Amino acid sequence: MHALEPDVLRTRCDERQLRFETTAEIAPLDYALGQEHALAAVEFAASIEREGYNLYAMGEPGAGKYSMIRDALTQRARADATPDDWCYINNFGDPQKPIALALPPGAAQPLRADMEALVATLRSAIPAAFSSEVYRSRLGEIEEQFSRRQEDAFAQIQAEAKRRDMAVLHTPGGFGIAPIKDGEVMGPDEFKTLDQDEQQRIQTKTDALKERLSQALLQAPERLKQKQQQIEELNREIATDAIQAPIDALRERYADCGPVLEYLAHVQTDVLAHLIEFGDHSTPQTNPLGLQQPPSPFFKRYQVNVMVEHEPGAGAPLMFLDNPSYRHLIGRIEHTAQMGTLITDFTQVKPGALHRGNGGYLIVEARKLLLEPYAWYALKRALKAGRIDIESIGELLGLTSTESLEPTPIPLRIKMILIGEPQLYYLLCAHDPEFNDLFKVAAEFEDRIDRTSEHATAYAKFIASIITKQDLLPFDRGSIAEVIEHSARLTEDAYKMALNIRRISDLLTEADHWAREDGASVVSRDHVSKAVEQQIERLSRMRKRLQEAMLRETLLIDTEGTQVGQINGLSVIRAGELDFGQPSRITATVRMGKGEVIDIQREVKLGGSIHSKGVLILSAYLGARYAPEQPLSLLASLVFEQTYALVDGDSASVAELCALLSALAELPIRQALAVTGSVNQLGKVQAIGGVNEKVEAFFDLCESRGLTGDQGALIPRANVKHLMLRHDVVDAAREDRFHLYAIDTVDEAMELLTGCVAGTPDGDGMYPADSVNGRVADRLTKYARQRRTFAAGNETGRS
């Protein structure tokens, strides 16, 4: 077999496709590259006005989902109808239940200002009206009329008493009746000297006058009540005259808004019922310490609490909520501490994002929303009910007894957009039965695009867009080619390009930095390469420590010589955003047994389920290929040497199988080669992930020890299209100092590793004796005979 050609190891970007010298010559991309299907879903969700057609936008972090959705919806939001303003006003009949008031766009703030002006006007107009000469005159008439009626009633009694020679006396105990003799009031002693008939006559007259006096006294409260009623009617009349003009002015201004007119009627009624509160407050009141008293809180009842306001003609709101907590989402009711007690009123009802986005679009990150206590529950409740109920978490859970409010719910008409990873979408679909009813539209944002000449040009414009937004230096054609090649590596596919805006933007920003450090006016290929190298270097501490341990032979990895049952496998380790490869020694031992292949990693619970599956496939492969008509009399063990953490994945199954075959055939394996790939039961080699990192890890180790020209790596042929190796690896391959081989079968791998022909079966199913497969088959046949002999001996001994 021949090594892969160097040009296959890294698919270069043909700079001739890029028909410009620098990005300053090309126009930025004016559309979202590769996101046609996702944006069509966004447009569909925005245009359909049906319940439950909210949107979940899924894609990998850094894909630019928010910016693309925002750009896609901006024009639509501007063209949509501007939603109503919303306020909370006092419920004069039940202050614990504030009333939600809808107003035309732009009317909320004017109404609040108008009500503040109205209260200020009334606080001066009402005291002025009651201080007027007209009021005083009419009040005096009522007082005079009352006094006159009182005096007339007593004058009549006194006149009648005088005719009967009696007098009406004022005593500390009230009114009294006494007889008169010779113009003087008769005393008790004198009264006793009268004869019995005279006393009886005087007593009869006294009783009659007392009855008249009692009747007059009983009529006095009624007359007083009539007086108070007349005063109240006068006060109402005077106050009505004082407030009518300013309130009528507001009625005229809001003639087209029925709810406001109804509210003004309630305001007028409440003002007339609380005229005492509108006394003369022109002189600031002070307390006993001489400190000025704060304004009376009474007049807060006439304020307008503006929850949401919109400029007329501004279109629908388009909002992004960065902190989707319960209170930030649905609003809150604040409290004020007063005399050790928490109190509240309708002016302390505060809006949430659902209020501000009502009638438009609200974008929220799904992960943040799900992490906030009760926020997901509150959102679902609001979407299902079609209204916003403001309630604290304490009230929701019944954990508070503090007096609070029950604001009238506000109708909700909103297009909700969740942004998150695909995994979250699938989890919500599987575990939340309400999710699919509320989010019926899914938009899947691509993380890659085909690497074609047409797309390369568009990708250059895509890069130019980022450069323009970030105000970076122009990039020349070579630097753009290097970015395209790096984006292909990010996708682990030489024929794709990454659409991860964040990672590409970071790369461009860092390349611009290194260009400015060099004093360059244009970013070159070298600056992009340096940016890539530095990104890796900043996260390379663990990788360097592992390589140092191999070079110092703390971790035992051979890169020359041969060994039976020992092979270099390759794995990948993730450290943040950096993936790097690591060579691992895999060993295998064999002896006669019952057909078992022991996975030591699994036995000690250091092997994952996928790795264990791969080992079971090896056992099935051995039995089917080499012992189809006899028991597989083998006891083998496999282990990743010097590993102390979980091992998972099946990308080492080719290496493990080759180590087993080497041990069975007693053929040494070249330690200058490393192997990666998975295998199926038929011996076919299958693709794996992280091929570039794995190859580069073994190359780095070999280069550190000195490249001999014999070293290299075996990879599945299906992974050739994924190769985007570093420039130094490609250069070493071009100079025949390092080699890469693509394999389709285990037989090909064994021929490269051992230098011995694999061997094919003849018509009788027999392999050549000196071939790899012939040696393996002979060894297993030998084990089978030994097992039968051993079993027969045991039977004889027992008999």
Tab-separated table of N, CA and C in Angstrom, residues 162-286:
chain	number	residue	atom	x	y	z
A	162	LYS	N	-95.179	83.271	78.166
A	162	LYS	CA	-95.460	84.587	78.753
A	162	LYS	C	-96.951	84.808	78.891
A	163	ARG	N	-97.723	84.345	77.876
A	163	ARG	CA	-99.181	84.490	77.972
A	163	ARG	C	-99.723	83.685	79.146
A	164	ARG	N	-99.091	82.626	79.450
A	164	ARG	CA	-99.548	81.760	80.543
A	164	ARG	C	-98.821	82.064	81.857
A	165	ASP	N	-98.184	83.237	81.905
A	165	ASP	CA	-97.433	83.626	83.108
A	165	ASP	C	-96.372	82.593	83.478
A	166	MET	N	-95.702	82.159	82.444
A	166	MET	CA	-94.618	81.168	82.641
A	166	MET	C	-93.355	81.706	81.967
A	167	ALA	N	-92.221	81.176	82.379
A	167	ALA	CA	-90.924	81.595	81.803
A	167	ALA	C	-90.105	80.357	81.411
A	168	VAL	N	-89.362	80.498	80.272
A	168	VAL	CA	-88.453	79.431	79.802
A	168	VAL	C	-87.041	79.781	80.277
A	169	LEU	N	-86.463	78.907	81.079
A	169	LEU	CA	-85.161	79.181	81.694
A	169	LEU	C	-84.073	78.274	81.098
A	170	HIS	N	-82.834	78.836	80.928
A	170	HIS	CA	-81.652	78.063	80.537
A	170	HIS	C	-80.914	77.667	81.798
A	171	THR	N	-80.791	76.390	82.048
A	171	THR	CA	-80.092	75.892	83.233
A	171	THR	C	-78.917	75.030	82.797
A	172	PRO	N	-77.984	74.754	83.740
A	172	PRO	CA	-76.865	73.867	83.368
A	172	PRO	C	-77.329	72.505	82.888
A	173	GLY	N	-78.504	72.096	83.305
A	173	GLY	CA	-79.017	70.802	82.890
A	173	GLY	C	-79.855	70.862	81.641
A	174	GLY	N	-80.034	72.063	81.066
A	174	GLY	CA	-80.838	72.203	79.868
A	174	GLY	C	-81.889	73.284	80.046
A	175	PHE	N	-83.000	73.149	79.388
A	175	PHE	CA	-84.095	74.112	79.479
A	175	PHE	C	-85.066	73.709	80.597
A	176	GLY	N	-85.664	74.736	81.219
A	176	GLY	CA	-86.655	74.486	82.256
A	176	GLY	C	-87.833	75.466	82.152
A	177	ILE	N	-88.968	75.157	82.814
A	177	ILE	CA	-90.184	75.980	82.813
A	177	ILE	C	-90.470	76.379	84.271
A	178	ALA	N	-90.699	77.687	84.487
A	178	ALA	CA	-90.998	78.166	85.854
A	178	ALA	C	-92.153	79.194	85.798
A	179	PRO	N	-93.074	79.236	86.856
A	179	PRO	CA	-94.189	80.213	86.883
A	179	PRO	C	-93.689	81.622	87.217
A	180	ILE	N	-94.451	82.616	86.822
A	180	ILE	CA	-94.109	84.027	87.061
A	180	ILE	C	-95.219	84.656	87.904
A	181	LYS	N	-94.816	85.419	88.892
A	181	LYS	CA	-95.765	86.160	89.736
A	181	LYS	C	-95.233	87.578	89.924
A	182	ASP	N	-96.065	88.481	89.532
A	182	ASP	CA	-95.692	89.895	89.633
A	182	ASP	C	-94.422	90.205	88.839
A	183	GLY	N	-94.294	89.514	87.673
A	183	GLY	CA	-93.161	89.780	86.780
A	183	GLY	C	-91.871	89.115	87.197
A	184	GLU	N	-91.909	88.319	88.298
A	184	GLU	CA	-90.708	87.654	88.788
A	184	GLU	C	-90.930	86.154	88.782
A	185	VAL	N	-89.852	85.431	88.563
A	185	VAL	CA	-89.924	83.969	88.576
A	185	VAL	C	-90.173	83.501	89.992
A	186	MET	N	-91.200	82.638	90.126
A	186	MET	CA	-91.579	82.135	91.444
A	186	MET	C	-90.586	81.047	91.863
A	187	GLY	N	-90.102	81.231	93.129
A	187	GLY	CA	-89.180	80.264	93.660
A	187	GLY	C	-89.878	79.026	94.194
A	188	PRO	N	-89.155	77.968	94.491
A	188	PRO	CA	-89.761	76.725	94.989
A	188	PRO	C	-90.479	76.920	96.335
A	189	ASP	N	-89.901	77.757	97.216
A	189	ASP	CA	-90.526	77.934	98.514
A	189	ASP	C	-91.857	78.672	98.390
A	190	GLU	N	-91.833	79.670	97.514
A	190	GLU	CA	-93.062	80.426	97.305
A	190	GLU	C	-94.130	79.550	96.668
A	191	PHE	N	-93.688	78.661	95.772
A	191	PHE	CA	-94.633	77.768	95.089
A	191	PHE	C	-95.323	76.842	96.092
A	192	LYS	N	-94.605	76.446	97.152
A	192	LYS	CA	-95.160	75.532	98.144
A	192	LYS	C	-96.217	76.211	99.015
A	193	THR	N	-96.202	77.532	99.075
A	193	THR	CA	-97.170	78.241	99.919
A	193	THR	C	-98.527	78.373	99.245
A	194	LEU	N	-98.560	78.081	97.957
A	194	LEU	CA	-99.825	78.172	97.225
A	194	LEU	C	-100.730	77.021	97.621
A	195	ASP	N	-102.052	77.276	97.455
A	195	ASP	CA	-102.966	76.187	97.787
A	195	ASP	C	-102.864	75.093	96.740
A	196	GLN	N	-103.523	74.018	97.073
A	196	GLN	CA	-103.380	72.821	96.234
A	196	GLN	C	-103.941	73.034	94.840
A	197	ASP	N	-105.059	73.706	94.714
A	197	ASP	CA	-105.667	73.908	93.394
A	197	ASP	C	-104.780	74.773	92.507
A	198	GLU	N	-104.171	75.824	93.137
A	198	GLU	CA	-103.294	76.712	92.337
A	198	GLU	C	-102.048	75.961	91.857
A	199	GLN	N	-101.517	75.144	92.772
A	199	GLN	CA	-100.341	74.357	92.365
A	199	GLN	C	-100.692	73.428	91.197
A	200	GLN	N	-101.878	72.853	91.285
A	200	GLN	CA	-102.275	71.932	90.220
A	200	GLN	C	-102.438	72.667	88.896
A	201	ARG	N	-103.014	73.881	88.979
A	201	ARG	CA	-103.200	74.658	87.755
A	201	ARG	C	-101.863	75.035	87.128
A	202	ILE	N	-100.940	75.481	87.956
A	202	ILE	CA	-99.598	75.858	87.442
A	202	ILE	C	-98.896	74.633	86.869
A	203	GLN	N	-99.026	73.481	87.540
A	203	GLN	CA	-98.358	72.269	87.074
A	203	GLN	C	-98.879	71.845	85.705
A	204	THR	N	-100.218	72.031	85.515
A	204	THR	CA	-100.803	71.667	84.209
A	204	THR	C	-100.229	72.544	83.114
A	205	LYS	N	-100.111	73.866	83.364
A	205	LYS	CA	-99.546	74.762	82.367
A	205	LYS	C	-98.068	74.417	82.103
A	206	THR	N	-97.358	74.053	83.197
A	206	THR	CA	-95.929	73.710	83.038
A	206	THR	C	-95.765	72.474	82.161
A	207	ASP	N	-96.592	71.461	82.406
A	207	ASP	CA	-96.479	70.225	81.623
A	207	ASP	C	-96.760	70.476	80.146
A	208	ALA	N	-97.745	71.335	79.880
A	208	ALA	CA	-98.075	71.628	78.478
A	208	ALA	C	-96.911	72.329	77.787
A	209	LEU	N	-96.306	73.312	78.509
A	209	LEU	CA	-95.156	74.012	77.912
A	209	LEU	C	-93.947	73.083	77.745
A	210	LYS	N	-93.769	72.201	78.722
A	210	LYS	CA	-92.648	71.248	78.596
A	210	LYS	C	-92.815	70.373	77.359
A	211	GLU	N	-94.075	69.985	77.087
A	211	GLU	CA	-94.334	69.150	75.901
A	211	GLU	C	-93.974	69.919	74.634
A	212	ARG	N	-94.404	71.242	74.602
A	212	ARG	CA	-94.064	72.048	73.438
A	212	ARG	C	-92.549	72.217	73.318
A	213	LEU	N	-91.886	72.398	74.470
A	213	LEU	CA	-90.425	72.581	74.457
A	213	LEU	C	-89.723	71.311	73.991
A	214	SER	N	-90.224	70.163	74.467
A	214	SER	CA	-89.612	68.879	74.037
A	214	SER	C	-89.740	68.689	72.542
A	215	GLN	N	-90.912	69.031	72.014
A	215	GLN	CA	-91.112	68.904	70.569
A	215	GLN	C	-90.161	69.824	69.806
A	216	ALA	N	-89.977	71.045	70.335
A	216	ALA	CA	-89.061	71.984	69.672
A	216	ALA	C	-87.628	71.474	69.711
A	217	LEU	N	-87.246	70.900	70.864
A	217	LEU	CA	-85.879	70.371	70.982
A	217	LEU	C	-85.668	69.159	70.072
A	218	LEU	N	-86.729	68.345	69.936
A	218	LEU	CA	-86.601	67.184	69.038
A	218	LEU	C	-86.479	67.615	67.592
A	219	GLN	N	-87.039	68.727	67.217
A	219	GLN	CA	-86.947	69.213	65.842
A	219	GLN	C	-85.587	69.859	65.546
A	220	ALA	N	-84.836	70.211	66.579
A	220	ALA	CA	-83.541	70.880	66.384
A	220	ALA	C	-82.529	70.002	65.634
A	221	PRO	N	-82.344	68.700	66.009
A	221	PRO	CA	-81.410	67.869	65.237
A	221	PRO	C	-81.822	67.707	63.776
A	222	GLU	N	-83.135	67.651	63.579
A	222	GLU	CA	-83.598	67.513	62.200
A	222	GLU	C	-83.253	68.755	61.398
A	223	ARG	N	-83.472	69.909	62.066
A	223	ARG	CA	-83.101	71.149	61.377
A	223	ARG	C	-81.591	71.226	61.145
A	224	LEU	N	-80.820	70.703	62.140
A	224	LEU	CA	-79.360	70.690	61.974
A	224	LEU	C	-78.951	69.777	60.824
A	225	LYS	N	-79.626	68.631	60.726
A	225	LYS	CA	-79.348	67.698	59.634
A	225	LYS	C	-79.661	68.340	58.290
A	226	GLN	N	-80.806	69.060	58.263
A	226	GLN	CA	-81.159	69.747	57.032
A	226	GLN	C	-80.107	70.806	56.675
A	227	LYS	N	-79.604	71.446	57.717
A	227	LYS	CA	-78.554	72.437	57.491
A	227	LYS	C	-77.312	71.780	56.885
A	228	GLN	N	-76.901	70.624	57.461
A	228	GLN	CA	-75.713	69.940	56.953
A	228	GLN	C	-75.924	69.473	55.517
A	229	GLN	N	-77.122	68.990	55.231
A	229	GLN	CA	-77.411	68.563	53.870
A	229	GLN	C	-77.314	69.745	52.904
A	230	GLN	N	-77.845	70.886	53.347
A	230	GLN	CA	-77.767	72.067	52.496
A	230	GLN	C	-76.315	72.492	52.276
A	231	ILE	N	-75.498	72.375	53.364
A	231	ILE	CA	-74.074	72.735	53.230
A	231	ILE	C	-73.371	71.765	52.283
A	232	GLU	N	-73.668	70.440	52.446
A	232	GLU	CA	-73.045	69.451	51.567
A	232	GLU	C	-73.455	69.682	50.112
A	233	GLU	N	-74.732	69.988	49.906
A	233	GLU	CA	-75.177	70.263	48.546
A	233	GLU	C	-74.493	71.507	47.994
A	234	LEU	N	-74.330	72.477	48.876
A	234	LEU	CA	-73.612	73.675	48.450
A	234	LEU	C	-72.160	73.348	48.112
A	235	ASN	N	-71.515	72.553	49.018
A	235	ASN	CA	-70.123	72.174	48.766
A	235	ASN	C	-69.991	71.412	47.449
A	236	ARG	N	-70.900	70.467	47.225
A	236	ARG	CA	-70.855	69.689	45.999
A	236	ARG	C	-71.062	70.593	44.775
A	237	GLU	N	-71.998	71.512	44.921
A	237	GLU	CA	-72.268	72.413	43.800
A	237	GLU	C	-71.055	73.295	43.508
A	238	ILE	N	-70.473	73.856	44.579
A	238	ILE	CA	-69.311	74.727	44.396
A	238	ILE	C	-68.122	73.925	43.845
A	239	ALA	N	-67.910	72.697	44.437
A	239	ALA	CA	-66.791	71.870	43.978
A	239	ALA	C	-67.001	71.419	42.540
A	240	THR	N	-68.246	71.067	42.231
A	240	THR	CA	-68.529	70.635	40.860
A	240	THR	C	-68.233	71.762	39.880
A	241	ASP	N	-68.639	72.968	40.238
A	241	ASP	CA	-68.338	74.102	39.369
A	241	ASP	C	-66.829	74.302	39.223
A	242	ALA	N	-66.093	74.020	40.334
A	242	ALA	CA	-64.641	74.238	40.300
A	242	ALA	C	-63.919	73.182	39.462
A	243	ILE	N	-64.391	71.920	39.522
A	243	ILE	CA	-63.670	70.836	38.839
A	243	ILE	C	-64.240	70.530	37.465
A	244	GLN	N	-65.415	71.018	37.185
A	244	GLN	CA	-66.073	70.629	35.951
A	244	GLN	C	-65.266	71.033	34.720
A	245	ALA	N	-64.780	72.255	34.728
A	245	ALA	CA	-64.075	72.755	33.542
A	245	ALA	C	-62.807	71.953	33.242
A	246	PRO	N	-61.900	71.743	34.213
A	246	PRO	CA	-60.687	70.965	33.880
A	246	PRO	C	-60.996	69.506	33.513
A	247	ILE	N	-61.989	68.889	34.178
A	247	ILE	CA	-62.320	67.504	33.835
A	247	ILE	C	-62.992	67.438	32.472
A	248	ASP	N	-63.841	68.416	32.170
A	248	ASP	CA	-64.463	68.440	30.845
A	248	ASP	C	-63.424	68.627	29.750
A	249	ALA	N	-62.379	69.373	30.052
A	249	ALA	CA	-61.303	69.551	29.068
A	249	ALA	C	-60.633	68.211	28.763
A	250	LEU	N	-60.438	67.401	29.818
A	250	LEU	CA	-59.855	66.073	29.602
A	250	LEU	C	-60.834	65.172	28.865
A	251	ARG	N	-62.110	65.275	29.197
A	251	ARG	CA	-63.102	64.464	28.486
A	251	ARG	C	-63.094	64.787	26.990
A	252	GLU	N	-62.942	66.026	26.687
A	252	GLU	CA	-62.911	66.418	25.278
A	252	GLU	C	-61.660	65.889	24.598
A	253	ARG	N	-60.540	65.912	25.333
A	253	ARG	CA	-59.281	65.438	24.757
A	253	ARG	C	-59.308	63.931	24.516
A	254	TYR	N	-59.975	63.187	25.391
A	254	TYR	CA	-60.008	61.728	25.285
A	254	TYR	C	-61.410	61.243	24.905
A	255	ALA	N	-62.078	62.024	24.076
A	255	ALA	CA	-63.455	61.693	23.703
A	255	ALA	C	-63.556	60.362	22.974
A	256	ASP	N	-62.489	59.958	22.294
A	256	ASP	CA	-62.529	58.706	21.519
A	256	ASP	C	-62.111	57.497	22.338
A	257	CYS	N	-61.811	57.693	23.584
A	257	CYS	CA	-61.324	56.582	24.424
A	257	CYS	C	-62.315	56.360	25.565
A	258	GLY	N	-63.218	55.422	25.349
A	258	GLY	CA	-64.258	55.147	26.331
A	258	GLY	C	-63.735	54.809	27.710
A	259	PRO	N	-62.733	53.942	27.852
A	259	PRO	CA	-62.236	53.612	29.199
A	259	PRO	C	-61.719	54.828	29.961
A	260	VAL	N	-61.110	55.790	29.242
A	260	VAL	CA	-60.613	56.985	29.928
A	260	VAL	C	-61.784	57.828	30.420
A	261	LEU	N	-62.829	57.940	29.602
A	261	LEU	CA	-64.008	58.691	30.025
A	261	LEU	C	-64.642	58.074	31.261
A	262	GLU	N	-64.698	56.757	31.286
A	262	GLU	CA	-65.241	56.071	32.467
A	262	GLU	C	-64.365	56.327	33.684
A	263	TYR	N	-63.062	56.307	33.472
A	263	TYR	CA	-62.127	56.575	34.564
A	263	TYR	C	-62.298	57.997	35.088
A	264	LEU	N	-62.452	58.977	34.196
A	264	LEU	CA	-62.621	60.367	34.630
A	264	LEU	C	-63.908	60.537	35.427
A	265	ALA	N	-64.946	59.794	35.065
A	265	ALA	CA	-66.189	59.859	35.837
A	265	ALA	C	-65.960	59.361	37.249
A	266	HIS	N	-65.193	58.269	37.391
A	266	HIS	CA	-64.882	57.748	38.734
A	266	HIS	C	-64.014	58.737	39.500
A	267	VAL	N	-63.096	59.386	38.798
A	267	VAL	CA	-62.245	60.384	39.458
A	267	VAL	C	-63.096	61.530	39.997
A	268	GLN	N	-64.014	62.025	39.187
A	268	GLN	CA	-64.859	63.133	39.618
A	268	GLN	C	-65.674	62.740	40.845
A	269	THR	N	-66.248	61.540	40.827
A	269	THR	CA	-67.031	61.080	41.972
A	269	THR	C	-66.169	60.991	43.218
A	270	ASP	N	-64.953	60.470	43.068
A	270	ASP	CA	-64.073	60.299	44.224
A	270	ASP	C	-63.607	61.637	44.763
A	271	VAL	N	-63.336	62.597	43.885
A	271	VAL	CA	-62.929	63.925	44.348
A	271	VAL	C	-64.040	64.566	45.164
A	272	LEU	N	-65.265	64.476	44.681
A	272	LEU	CA	-66.397	65.069	45.408
A	272	LEU	C	-66.625	64.383	46.743
A	273	ALA	N	-66.241	63.097	46.834
A	273	ALA	CA	-66.412	62.367	48.093
A	273	ALA	C	-65.286	62.649	49.079
A	274	HIS	N	-64.208	63.278	48.621
A	274	HIS	CA	-63.058	63.529	49.503
A	274	HIS	C	-62.610	64.980	49.406
A	275	LEU	N	-63.603	65.897	49.448
A	275	LEU	CA	-63.262	67.321	49.328
A	275	LEU	C	-62.392	67.799	50.474
A	276	ILE	N	-62.540	67.171	51.652
A	276	ILE	CA	-61.759	67.589	52.807
A	276	ILE	C	-60.261	67.484	52.541
A	277	GLU	N	-59.859	66.489	51.676
A	277	GLU	CA	-58.441	66.287	51.374
A	277	GLU	C	-57.893	67.397	50.483
A	278	PHE	N	-58.804	68.162	49.866
A	278	PHE	CA	-58.369	69.236	48.967
A	278	PHE	C	-58.397	70.594	49.672
A	279	GLY	N	-58.146	70.562	50.976
A	279	GLY	CA	-58.108	71.813	51.715
A	279	GLY	C	-56.947	72.669	51.276
A	280	ASP	N	-56.756	73.767	51.972
A	280	ASP	CA	-55.697	74.711	51.601
A	280	ASP	C	-54.353	74.156	52.060
A	281	HIS	N	-53.541	73.697	51.085
A	281	HIS	CA	-52.211	73.132	51.404
A	281	HIS	C	-51.115	74.062	50.908
A	282	SER	N	-51.467	75.324	50.720
A	282	SER	CA	-50.460	76.253	50.203
A	282	SER	C	-49.342	76.503	51.202
A	283	THR	N	-49.686	76.390	52.509
A	283	THR	CA	-48.674	76.568	53.546
A	283	THR	C	-48.123	75.207	53.947
A	284	PRO	N	-46.817	74.976	53.820
A	284	PRO	CA	-46.263	73.660	54.165
A	284	PRO	C	-46.536	73.325	55.625
A	285	GLN	N	-46.966	72.104	55.872
A	285	GLN	CA	-47.264	71.649	57.222
A	285	GLN	C	-45.977	71.189	57.894
A	286	THR	N	-45.862	71.441	59.184
A	286	THR	CA	-44.688	71.015	59.937
A	286	THR	C	-45.128	70.161	61.102
